[in-house]
Amino acid sequence: MSSVTRSARAAPAPHRRMDHRGAVQAAPIVAMVLVVVLLGVFLWMLQHNERQEEDNALIKNVLWVEQNLHFQLASDEEKLRYMAEALGRRELAPTEALPQFSHFLRTDSAIQRLLWFDAERRLTAAMPPAGPDVPLDDALGPSHRGDAFLIARSGGRAVYTAAYTLPDGDAGFDLLIPVFGPQGFDGVLVAVFSIGAILTHHVPWWFTEHYQVQVIDARGTVLGAKSHVPMPEEGRTHTIPFEPPGHGLALVVGVHRTENNVARNVLLAAIFALTASALWSLWAVRRHIRRRVRAEEALRAEHAFRKAMEDSLTVGMRARDLEGRVTYVNPAFCRMVGWPAEELVGAGPAMPYWVPEEMEKTREAFHAVMAGRAPLDGFELRFRRRNGERFDALIYEAPLIDADGRHTGWMGSIVDITERKRADELARQQQERLQQTARLITMGEMASTLAHELNQPLSAIASYATGCLNRLKGGDGSAAELVPALEKLARQAMRAGQIIRRVHDFVRKRDPNVSPVALDQVVEDCVALFGPDARKHGVRIEVDVETALPEALADRILVQQVLLNLMRNACEAMAATPREARSLELTVRREDGMLRTRIADHGCGIAPEVQERLFSPFFTTKTEGMGMGLNICRSIIEHHRGRLWFEPGPEGGAAFVFTLPLAGAEAAAA
């Protein structure tokens, strides 16, 4: 009993599998049928949209034609008004008006005739010429031109008549312009317009390639047409009032009949044929499934391998599309900024890791990358982590090319260089300390000379002070006698103060301050500071500074350090030179948008084998030198975006030349 029950329960399983297999096989057929239905709906909607677009284009073109005709009529009315004003001012006699009428008719083909009636409705002039007994009213009776005459006289404005039949069988209308003379109303100027001529000359030919244009009256009678192609069926036309001239006239524009869309029918047949072929080709899909499964397994293995490589990187990787949206980030980048990948992927500018206070700079860099102008050697930006911590990043951007060779975006490599910049800053601070030490050494070597230089003004001060006190104590000193001595005492005190100030400014520890500097003043201070030492060694200092010298962009104290170091080296190089030949030449000139300073001596010169190592650190030819002076000088000048080099003197000796950039407007003018 139990075995029978188990068999009965197990029996439906094959049927369920068959039903499932049948459903799977029928699914593509059902899908293709749905595709055919959807294609039919799509084609119907496409035809409906095309029809709607044609209707919209028809309405826009009708409005364009109506505006064009309105503009032409308004232009003609304005010209006729000017002519009527000339007639009213009697600038033109009736015989003189005819050439004007003739010229007007030649330039405006829409006007068939010009008539000039006086206030008593008598014909004064006409072109083409007519008999003197031409009445004001036409063959249709006095209700058209006559009524318009009364309105023009009473209202003092231009009046259009209703449409009527012209002598040549065409339909037209009149435009009456009142003529006012010095005594008031003096008649009317009548322009006879042809509706057919208006359409012929003011509706462009390309418009009639697609549209039929007609003018009808209030009863629907066709008064004029651009071409003789039959008006299309109802629903393919658009009617708009023809204002001016009005009086029930209307413009009717319709689309020309077009043949059936053969290409669309061929396309529809091809789609159904392709659908049939798709049903036939479904059986071949199965054999490709196993091949695809094997390819997918290989792809998954390759993806896992590459994913392991990317996860092991310490460099942040970030991919962006052509619009700047993030499409991929690796774990290293997520760790770097602190945001997970799901919050970064899809984000566009501004990115969450951009620093708010540097937003403008970051946007400029972003637009440069999107435009393909990213520097090949990378660029630096400051980013922020999710916890608010800032860090410096070095970014390299490269084009992202897909398998088809298309440029789809940009791949960026981001390196956290915060620690490296800290190390660079520490090295910079150490360099500044080394420069400070060099200044102190320089000042120490000049100390004895400066002490002697200070001793002179201090001794003079003491002498003047003692003499004044003695005269005051003796009671025989008057104010007039003491004033010259006190003035000399004050001058010596100022001289000593200037020496102390220059020494203090030179040796005090301070941060670099690059600003516009008067280089001639720097040279003057250095010569004053180094003068005692030069006199001690018997060296003459010859200064040649160009007049009206522009300011340099530099740090005053650092430039003083360079000048003093080079001047001291030049002075020491002339130790073996005869005393009468010891001269130091200091020249400052403006050349090629820079300020060029040259310090030349007449010493022993520099040997060729020494010149190559002249600026190397810790290299010196002195027995007690450190070998850092010239190296520090070159570092200072290069920090100012200048250059320091050596030149052999033309008559022996050596010359050191350095350049400094101009400041502000001077640099722009250069």
XYZ file of C-alpha atoms in Angstrom:
670
model
C 0.000 0.000 0.000
C 2.761 2.384 0.839
C 4.638 1.645 -2.425
C 1.522 2.387 -4.484
C 1.088 5.655 -2.678
C 4.686 6.649 -3.310
C 4.271 5.849 -7.028
C 1.126 7.917 -7.240
C 2.865 10.838 -5.615
C 5.938 10.588 -7.802
C 4.059 10.358 -11.110
C 3.225 14.048 -11.630
C 6.907 15.080 -11.547
C 7.706 14.236 -15.238
C 4.571 16.042 -16.354
C 5.596 19.119 -14.402
C 9.035 19.046 -15.994
C 7.476 18.701 -19.469
C 5.071 21.537 -18.779
C 7.960 23.692 -17.626
C 10.004 22.815 -20.707
C 7.045 23.568 -22.968
C 6.547 26.910 -21.299
C 10.236 27.724 -21.785
C 10.021 26.790 -25.486
C 6.816 28.776 -25.998
C 8.181 31.851 -24.276
C 10.306 33.061 -27.260
C 7.311 32.650 -29.640
C 5.074 34.647 -27.331
C 7.809 37.231 -27.029
C 8.144 37.540 -30.821
C 4.382 37.934 -31.217
C 4.441 40.682 -28.627
C 7.309 42.287 -30.536
C 5.237 42.288 -33.735
C 2.264 43.847 -31.924
C 4.446 46.464 -30.313
C 6.053 47.248 -33.654
C 2.629 47.806 -35.185
C 1.686 50.135 -32.335
C 5.015 51.895 -32.695
C 4.539 52.456 -36.434
C 1.022 53.769 -35.857
C 2.302 56.168 -33.193
C 5.156 57.188 -35.491
C 2.723 58.022 -38.302
C 0.482 59.896 -35.866
C 3.443 61.913 -34.534
C 4.605 62.723 -38.055
C 1.136 63.944 -38.939
C 1.063 66.067 -35.803
C 4.511 67.507 -36.557
C 3.382 68.363 -40.091
C 0.334 70.143 -38.676
C 2.511 72.113 -36.255
C 4.917 73.020 -39.053
C 1.942 74.073 -41.197
C 0.665 76.427 -38.489
C 4.104 77.971 -37.961
C 4.609 78.484 -41.687
C 1.158 80.029 -42.065
C 1.980 82.480 -39.298
C 5.289 83.243 -41.014
C 3.604 83.937 -44.373
C 0.951 86.101 -42.722
C 3.610 88.106 -40.870
C 5.628 88.494 -44.085
C 2.616 89.764 -46.045
C 1.644 92.030 -43.147
C 5.162 93.454 -43.096
C 5.126 94.083 -46.857
C 1.740 95.840 -46.719
C 2.844 97.902 -43.704
C 6.029 98.856 -45.564
C 4.028 99.882 -48.662
C 1.609 101.848 -46.484
C 4.509 103.711 -44.863
C 6.030 104.583 -48.241
C 2.657 105.793 -49.553
C 2.147 107.894 -46.424
C 5.459 109.668 -47.055
C 4.380 110.281 -50.671
C 1.009 111.630 -49.499
C 2.762 114.000 -47.100
C 4.924 115.252 -49.972
C 1.806 115.789 -52.100
C 0.122 117.663 -49.237
C 3.110 119.962 -48.787
C 2.950 120.686 -52.528
C 6.486 119.469 -52.983
C 5.251 117.620 -56.083
C 3.010 119.084 -58.756
C 0.589 116.711 -60.540
C 2.939 116.481 -63.514
C 5.927 115.923 -61.227
C 4.102 113.221 -59.277
C 3.796 110.929 -62.303
C 7.532 110.011 -62.424
C 7.359 109.303 -58.702
C 4.286 107.112 -59.251
C 6.014 105.298 -62.109
C 9.140 104.620 -60.033
C 7.021 103.376 -57.138
C 5.119 100.946 -59.404
C 8.371 99.611 -60.867
C 9.818 98.875 -57.421
C 6.634 97.345 -55.969
C 5.026 94.771 -58.293
C 2.126 94.135 -55.924
C 0.625 97.594 -56.671
C -1.079 97.788 -60.055
C -2.019 101.481 -60.109
C -1.626 104.789 -58.229
C -4.376 107.463 -58.321
C -4.478 110.947 -56.795
C -7.924 112.451 -56.154
C -8.454 115.920 -54.786
C -10.891 116.841 -52.021
C -13.742 117.095 -54.606
C -13.067 113.515 -55.792
C -11.603 114.708 -59.064
C -8.679 112.772 -60.531
C -5.497 114.830 -60.279
C -2.872 112.303 -61.416
C -2.793 108.598 -62.297
C -0.219 106.020 -63.253
C -0.742 104.226 -65.557
C -2.323 107.291 -67.163
C -6.141 107.529 -67.330
C -8.679 109.990 -68.683
C -9.626 112.964 -66.547
C -13.160 111.641 -66.081
C -12.182 108.516 -64.125
C -14.614 108.355 -61.185
C -13.550 107.779 -57.640
C -15.749 104.688 -57.375
C -15.203 101.485 -59.324
C -17.637 99.249 -61.187
C -18.928 97.642 -58.005
C -20.561 100.908 -56.890
C -19.781 103.690 -54.461
C -19.850 101.472 -51.379
C -16.174 100.482 -51.575
C -13.835 103.274 -52.585
C -16.406 105.952 -51.813
C -16.961 104.773 -48.251
C -13.217 104.458 -47.785
C -12.821 108.046 -49.045
C -15.239 109.300 -46.379
C -13.480 107.296 -43.625
C -10.052 108.520 -44.706
C -11.268 112.137 -44.759
C -13.028 111.972 -41.405
C -10.549 109.729 -39.582
C -7.361 111.075 -41.131
C -5.877 107.556 -41.460
C -5.168 104.951 -44.102
C -8.188 102.833 -45.125
C -8.342 99.501 -46.979
C -11.367 98.742 -49.196
C -13.088 95.426 -49.595
C -11.866 93.135 -52.365
C -13.248 93.627 -55.870
C -12.529 92.521 -59.406
C -9.823 94.431 -61.255
C -10.106 95.222 -64.969
C -7.714 92.380 -65.859
C -9.994 89.871 -64.091
C -7.758 89.476 -61.026
C -9.046 90.285 -57.540
C -7.632 93.215 -55.627
C -8.271 95.929 -53.091
C -7.435 99.614 -52.610
C -5.436 101.424 -49.977
C -6.527 105.068 -49.490
C -4.034 107.450 -47.837
C -5.459 110.881 -46.895
C -3.574 113.917 -48.235
C -3.528 116.940 -45.944
C -2.386 120.310 -47.161
C -1.899 123.586 -45.352
C -5.679 124.186 -45.477
C -6.635 120.733 -44.178
C -7.936 117.718 -46.114
C -6.715 117.909 -49.708
C -7.665 114.561 -51.229
C -6.548 110.939 -51.169
C -3.746 108.857 -52.653
C -5.177 105.529 -53.865
C -2.985 102.423 -54.364
C -4.600 99.507 -56.208
C -3.204 96.166 -54.954
C -3.497 92.899 -56.854
C -3.978 89.875 -54.615
C -2.419 87.597 -57.192
C 0.628 89.870 -57.505
C 0.987 89.990 -53.699
C 1.107 86.204 -53.511
C 3.398 85.948 -56.521
C 6.007 88.400 -55.311
C 5.832 88.104 -51.518
C 5.426 84.345 -50.996
C 8.796 82.611 -51.677
C 9.062 79.826 -54.233
C 10.387 77.310 -51.742
C 7.234 77.731 -49.665
C 5.011 76.623 -52.540
C 7.058 73.456 -53.003
C 5.363 72.126 -49.892
C 2.262 74.294 -49.471
C -0.609 75.702 -51.483
C -1.487 79.345 -50.622
C -4.874 80.948 -51.333
C -6.714 84.135 -50.380
C -10.471 83.745 -49.903
C -13.263 86.146 -48.999
C -15.944 85.756 -46.358
C -18.055 83.573 -48.718
C -15.155 81.206 -49.384
C -14.522 82.443 -52.916
C -10.897 82.064 -53.973
C -9.585 85.528 -54.864
C -5.988 84.527 -55.555
C -3.590 81.577 -55.315
C 0.181 81.090 -55.451
C -0.076 77.990 -57.679
C -2.827 76.032 -59.414
C -2.292 72.776 -57.528
C -5.608 71.652 -55.982
C -6.039 72.430 -52.298
C -5.440 69.289 -50.172
C -8.155 67.368 -48.400
C -9.863 68.700 -45.319
C -7.774 68.568 -42.201
C -4.498 69.387 -43.989
C -5.130 73.133 -44.257
C -4.943 76.073 -41.922
C -6.848 79.360 -42.233
C -5.857 82.689 -40.707
C -7.392 86.172 -41.139
C -5.590 88.381 -43.672
C -5.094 91.602 -41.685
C -4.741 94.083 -43.268
C -6.703 94.552 -45.518
C -9.366 92.654 -43.531
C -13.002 92.820 -44.719
C -13.346 89.064 -44.248
C -10.261 88.136 -46.272
C -8.372 85.095 -45.063
C -5.200 83.176 -45.915
C -5.624 79.448 -46.492
C -2.478 77.300 -46.565
C -2.536 73.558 -47.152
C 0.023 70.795 -47.470
C 0.399 69.286 -50.951
C -0.727 65.730 -51.318
C 2.114 63.265 -50.821
C 2.383 59.714 -52.016
C 2.225 56.833 -49.594
C 5.410 56.143 -47.697
C 6.811 53.227 -49.690
C 9.950 53.052 -47.558
C 7.864 52.617 -44.426
C 5.885 49.784 -45.989
C 9.085 48.089 -47.118
C 10.487 48.521 -43.624
C 7.364 46.996 -42.103
C 7.568 43.999 -44.429
C 11.244 43.602 -43.609
C 10.486 43.687 -39.886
C 7.931 40.915 -40.211
C 10.344 38.917 -42.362
C 13.032 39.355 -39.762
C 10.598 38.252 -37.087
C 9.959 35.036 -38.994
C 13.673 34.468 -39.428
C 14.170 35.116 -35.718
C 11.676 32.364 -34.884
C 13.597 30.054 -37.178
C 16.925 30.966 -35.582
C 15.802 30.423 -31.988
C 16.733 26.771 -32.157
C 20.365 27.774 -32.777
C 20.537 29.797 -29.576
C 20.717 26.756 -27.350
C 24.002 25.509 -28.750
C 25.539 28.863 -27.963
C 24.347 28.837 -24.370
C 26.893 26.279 -23.208
C 29.644 28.194 -24.986
C 28.471 31.413 -23.322
C 28.397 29.719 -19.920
C 32.013 28.623 -20.339
C 32.958 32.164 -21.444
C 31.174 33.646 -18.441
C 33.007 31.295 -16.093
C 36.317 32.366 -17.629
C 35.246 35.986 -17.362
C 34.345 35.562 -13.708
C 37.731 34.014 -13.032
C 39.464 36.867 -14.859
C 37.332 39.409 -13.001
C 38.185 37.802 -9.654
C 41.880 37.908 -10.536
C 41.763 41.578 -11.539
C 39.637 42.413 -8.489
C 42.266 40.863 -6.244
C 44.927 42.974 -7.981
C 42.904 46.184 -7.598
C 42.124 45.473 -3.949
C 45.826 45.048 -3.213
C 46.710 48.490 -4.614
C 47.563 51.356 -2.264
C 46.993 53.917 -5.026
C 43.416 55.169 -5.291
C 41.734 54.491 -8.637
C 38.713 56.498 -9.792
C 36.943 56.290 -13.163
C 34.616 59.012 -14.465
C 32.514 59.245 -17.612
C 32.645 62.100 -20.109
C 30.182 64.125 -18.004
C 32.261 63.784 -14.840
C 30.120 61.215 -13.011
C 32.019 58.590 -10.998
C 31.666 55.115 -12.544
C 34.207 53.154 -10.481
C 36.355 53.493 -7.372
C 38.728 50.909 -5.881
C 38.950 50.084 -2.163
C 42.150 52.106 -1.759
C 40.339 55.272 -2.867
C 37.409 54.504 -0.549
C 39.816 54.102 2.363
C 41.553 57.314 1.345
C 38.399 59.495 1.406
C 36.313 57.504 3.893
C 33.185 57.117 1.714
C 31.946 53.684 0.574
C 31.837 52.850 -3.122
C 28.030 52.790 -3.313
C 27.889 56.441 -2.202
C 30.580 57.573 -4.651
C 29.557 55.701 -7.815
C 27.113 57.834 -9.797
C 28.055 61.045 -7.980
C 28.782 64.087 -10.100
C 30.359 67.451 -9.337
C 30.605 68.709 -6.696
C 32.025 65.506 -5.164
C 31.556 64.872 -1.437
C 35.329 64.728 -0.899
C 35.969 68.187 -2.419
C 37.153 70.814 0.068
C 34.578 73.645 0.347
C 37.160 76.414 0.804
C 39.018 75.312 -2.362
C 35.902 74.618 -4.439
C 36.769 77.077 -7.226
C 40.272 75.665 -7.709
C 38.931 72.100 -7.709
C 36.259 72.970 -10.293
C 38.886 74.507 -12.572
C 40.956 71.321 -12.346
C 37.820 69.240 -13.016
C 36.941 71.218 -16.167
C 40.559 70.985 -17.347
C 40.427 67.176 -17.045
C 37.068 66.976 -18.829
C 38.508 69.113 -21.662
C 41.551 66.839 -21.974
C 43.971 69.450 -20.616
C 45.189 67.521 -17.568
C 48.987 67.858 -17.062
C 50.893 64.726 -18.031
C 53.044 64.962 -14.906
C 49.958 65.181 -12.670
C 48.550 67.939 -10.524
C 47.913 68.469 -6.822
C 44.605 69.065 -5.064
C 43.452 69.089 -1.474
C 40.663 66.631 -0.584
C 38.841 65.915 2.652
C 37.982 62.657 4.347
C 34.555 61.854 5.650
C 35.621 62.786 9.185
C 36.621 66.278 7.948
C 40.388 65.679 7.875
C 42.174 67.326 4.933
C 44.872 65.621 2.888
C 46.959 66.489 -0.175
C 46.554 64.301 -3.257
C 48.675 63.953 -6.399
C 46.390 63.064 -9.324
C 47.249 61.566 -12.702
C 44.455 61.457 -15.289
C 44.457 59.256 -18.406
C 41.783 58.656 -21.094
C 39.529 55.630 -20.537
C 39.184 53.678 -23.802
C 36.665 50.847 -24.196
C 37.048 47.639 -26.228
C 35.844 49.404 -29.396
C 38.488 52.112 -29.113
C 36.007 54.796 -28.044
C 36.856 57.414 -25.449
C 34.333 56.820 -22.672
C 35.796 58.761 -19.780
C 38.846 59.361 -17.604
C 40.754 57.093 -15.213
C 42.478 58.855 -12.351
C 45.259 57.592 -10.090
C 45.273 59.360 -6.714
C 48.243 59.258 -4.345
C 48.109 60.645 -0.807
C 51.173 62.909 -0.598
C 50.393 64.506 2.760
C 53.373 62.895 4.500
C 55.660 63.691 1.588
C 54.639 67.350 1.686
C 55.276 67.390 5.418
C 58.751 66.063 4.743
C 59.258 68.716 2.052
C 58.096 71.394 4.472
C 60.537 70.092 7.105
C 63.338 70.198 4.524
C 62.310 73.751 3.617
C 62.442 74.779 7.272
C 65.866 73.190 7.617
C 66.995 75.095 4.525
C 65.755 78.321 6.121
C 67.674 77.490 9.309
C 70.750 76.838 7.197
C 70.281 80.209 5.508
C 69.914 81.823 8.939
C 73.104 80.130 10.074
C 74.876 81.331 6.945
C 73.733 84.894 7.657
C 75.035 84.650 11.219
C 78.373 83.320 9.962
C 78.574 86.148 7.446
C 77.769 88.645 10.159
C 80.320 87.050 12.472
C 83.048 87.421 9.879
C 82.103 91.095 9.512
C 81.712 91.670 13.263
C 85.155 93.100 13.962
C 84.886 95.551 11.078
C 81.374 96.577 12.151
C 82.604 97.023 15.707
C 85.303 99.378 14.440
C 82.695 101.168 12.296
C 80.400 101.599 15.312
C 83.278 102.742 17.506
C 83.755 105.915 15.435
C 80.212 107.358 15.839
C 80.076 106.230 19.496
C 83.417 107.930 20.272
C 82.231 111.080 18.526
C 78.982 111.005 20.513
C 80.906 110.656 23.798
C 83.268 113.520 22.851
C 80.438 115.877 21.853
C 78.467 114.995 24.991
C 81.491 115.556 27.300
C 82.309 118.910 25.670
C 78.702 120.125 26.039
C 78.578 119.050 29.703
C 81.853 120.801 30.470
C 80.632 124.057 28.913
C 77.344 123.818 30.774
C 79.064 123.124 34.112
C 81.489 126.011 33.592
C 78.559 128.333 33.052
C 80.064 129.955 29.988
C 78.202 127.893 27.344
C 75.384 129.538 25.396
C 72.642 127.816 23.423
C 73.955 129.161 20.109
C 77.349 127.577 20.801
C 75.932 124.215 21.916
C 73.500 123.720 18.993
C 76.164 122.776 16.331
C 77.745 120.275 18.716
C 74.383 118.726 19.567
C 73.471 118.512 15.872
C 76.725 116.654 15.136
C 76.011 114.385 18.110
C 72.547 113.605 16.697
C 73.971 112.803 13.241
C 76.489 110.393 14.730
C 73.704 108.760 16.791
C 71.582 108.312 13.634
C 74.592 106.841 11.811
C 75.135 104.312 14.593
C 71.426 103.515 14.657
C 71.376 102.861 10.904
C 74.299 100.445 11.221
C 72.583 98.586 14.076
C 69.246 98.499 12.184
C 70.840 97.009 9.064
C 72.590 94.344 11.135
C 69.388 93.579 13.028
C 67.297 93.259 9.859
C 69.886 91.019 8.281
C 70.413 88.501 11.102
C 66.955 88.277 12.694
C 64.972 85.064 12.148
C 61.881 85.620 10.001
C 59.616 83.919 7.468
C 60.255 84.599 3.756
C 58.268 87.610 2.566
C 58.180 87.891 -1.222
C 56.890 91.337 -2.203
C 57.777 94.244 -4.528
C 61.251 95.466 -3.552
C 63.270 98.472 -4.749
C 66.498 96.719 -5.752
C 68.480 99.972 -5.801
C 67.654 100.486 -2.085
C 68.728 96.894 -1.323
C 72.033 97.528 -3.116
C 72.497 100.795 -1.188
C 71.918 99.053 2.177
C 74.301 96.214 1.287
C 77.030 98.639 0.211
C 76.574 100.617 3.445
C 76.658 97.392 5.502
C 79.676 95.934 3.676
C 81.517 99.250 3.218
C 83.625 99.045 6.403
C 84.800 95.524 5.550
C 85.646 96.618 1.999
C 87.672 99.593 3.275
C 89.466 97.288 5.666
C 90.645 95.155 2.725
C 91.338 98.188 0.516
C 88.581 97.362 -1.975
C 86.742 100.075 -3.898
C 83.052 99.409 -4.548
C 81.803 100.810 -7.852
C 77.996 100.795 -8.147
C 76.236 101.257 -11.501
C 72.438 101.012 -11.156
C 70.122 101.843 -14.050
C 67.949 104.911 -13.446
C 64.158 104.547 -13.036
C 64.664 100.890 -12.153
C 61.362 98.973 -11.695
C 60.701 96.975 -8.545
C 61.626 93.294 -8.242
C 59.450 90.550 -6.767
C 61.693 89.205 -3.994
C 62.408 88.832 -0.280
C 64.505 91.845 0.737
C 66.588 90.121 3.426
C 67.309 87.000 1.337
C 68.475 89.137 -1.584
C 70.690 91.087 0.852
C 72.145 87.760 1.984
C 72.989 86.814 -1.611
C 74.558 90.213 -2.346
C 76.638 90.271 0.853
C 77.848 86.704 0.305
C 78.902 87.417 -3.285
C 80.515 90.743 -2.332
C 82.456 89.094 0.504
C 83.645 86.297 -1.823
C 84.756 88.915 -4.367
C 86.614 90.872 -1.679
C 88.419 87.735 -0.432
C 89.312 86.740 -4.031
C 91.329 90.004 -4.398
C 93.555 89.379 -1.371
C 96.603 88.816 -3.644
C 95.673 91.626 -6.062
C 97.693 94.863 -5.835
C 95.867 97.359 -3.625
C 95.406 99.945 -6.366
C 93.690 97.313 -8.605
C 91.233 96.052 -5.986
C 87.821 97.152 -7.256
C 84.426 95.483 -6.986
C 81.931 96.373 -9.727
C 78.226 96.012 -8.895
C 75.927 96.561 -11.900
C 72.107 96.346 -12.052
C 70.259 96.410 -15.401
C 66.832 95.535 -16.740
C 67.042 92.814 -19.424
C 64.388 90.555 -21.048
C 61.732 91.234 -18.436
C 64.103 90.517 -15.511
C 66.442 92.522 -13.281
C 70.054 91.408 -13.901
C 72.640 91.994 -11.135
C 76.362 91.425 -11.804
C 79.122 91.377 -9.118
C 82.597 91.362 -10.751
C 86.041 91.388 -9.132
C 89.642 91.668 -10.334
C 90.931 88.744 -8.313
C 92.637 85.467 -9.106
C 89.644 84.004 -10.954
C 88.317 80.441 -10.756
C 90.103 77.447 -12.240
C 88.191 75.474 -14.944
C 88.232 72.242 -12.898
C 86.625 74.115 -9.996
C 83.883 75.791 -12.036
C 81.856 72.585 -12.488
C 81.630 72.018 -8.711
C 81.312 75.680 -7.791
C 77.675 75.488 -6.606
C 77.858 71.975 -5.093
C 77.075 71.740 -1.370
C 80.048 71.419 1.008
C 82.531 72.269 -1.745
C 84.927 75.124 -0.912
C 88.386 76.388 -1.785
C 88.767 78.149 1.560
C 90.641 76.513 4.435
C 87.943 77.432 6.970
C 84.845 77.581 4.716
C 81.732 75.442 5.042
C 81.103 75.125 1.268
C 77.439 76.128 1.553
C 77.529 79.834 0.659
C 77.132 79.629 -3.139
C 74.777 76.667 -2.854
C 72.505 78.645 -0.522
C 72.693 81.676 -2.821
C 71.623 79.615 -5.836
C 68.741 78.060 -3.828
C 67.549 81.526 -2.793
C 67.639 82.889 -6.359
C 65.926 79.814 -7.851
C 63.265 80.080 -5.136
C 62.564 83.562 -6.557
C 62.209 82.053 -10.082
C 65.541 83.572 -11.066
C 68.946 82.175 -12.065
C 72.506 82.465 -10.638
C 75.581 81.658 -12.710
C 79.320 82.323 -13.029
C 81.116 84.228 -15.801
C 84.887 84.592 -16.173
C 85.999 88.206 -16.230
C 87.231 89.560 -19.597
C 90.364 90.988 -17.914
C 90.764 88.278 -15.307
C 88.863 87.778 -12.108
C 85.339 86.401 -11.838
C 81.787 87.655 -12.105
C 78.634 86.211 -10.560
C 75.332 87.159 -12.188
C 71.800 86.570 -10.952
C 68.355 87.580 -12.209
C 65.132 88.406 -10.374
C 61.591 88.705 -11.812
C 59.840 92.043 -12.108
C 56.894 92.824 -9.865
C 53.253 93.387 -10.868
C 52.532 95.774 -13.734
C 56.228 95.976 -14.683
C 56.275 92.230 -15.390
C 53.088 92.481 -17.469
C 54.479 95.399 -19.482
C 57.702 93.486 -20.114
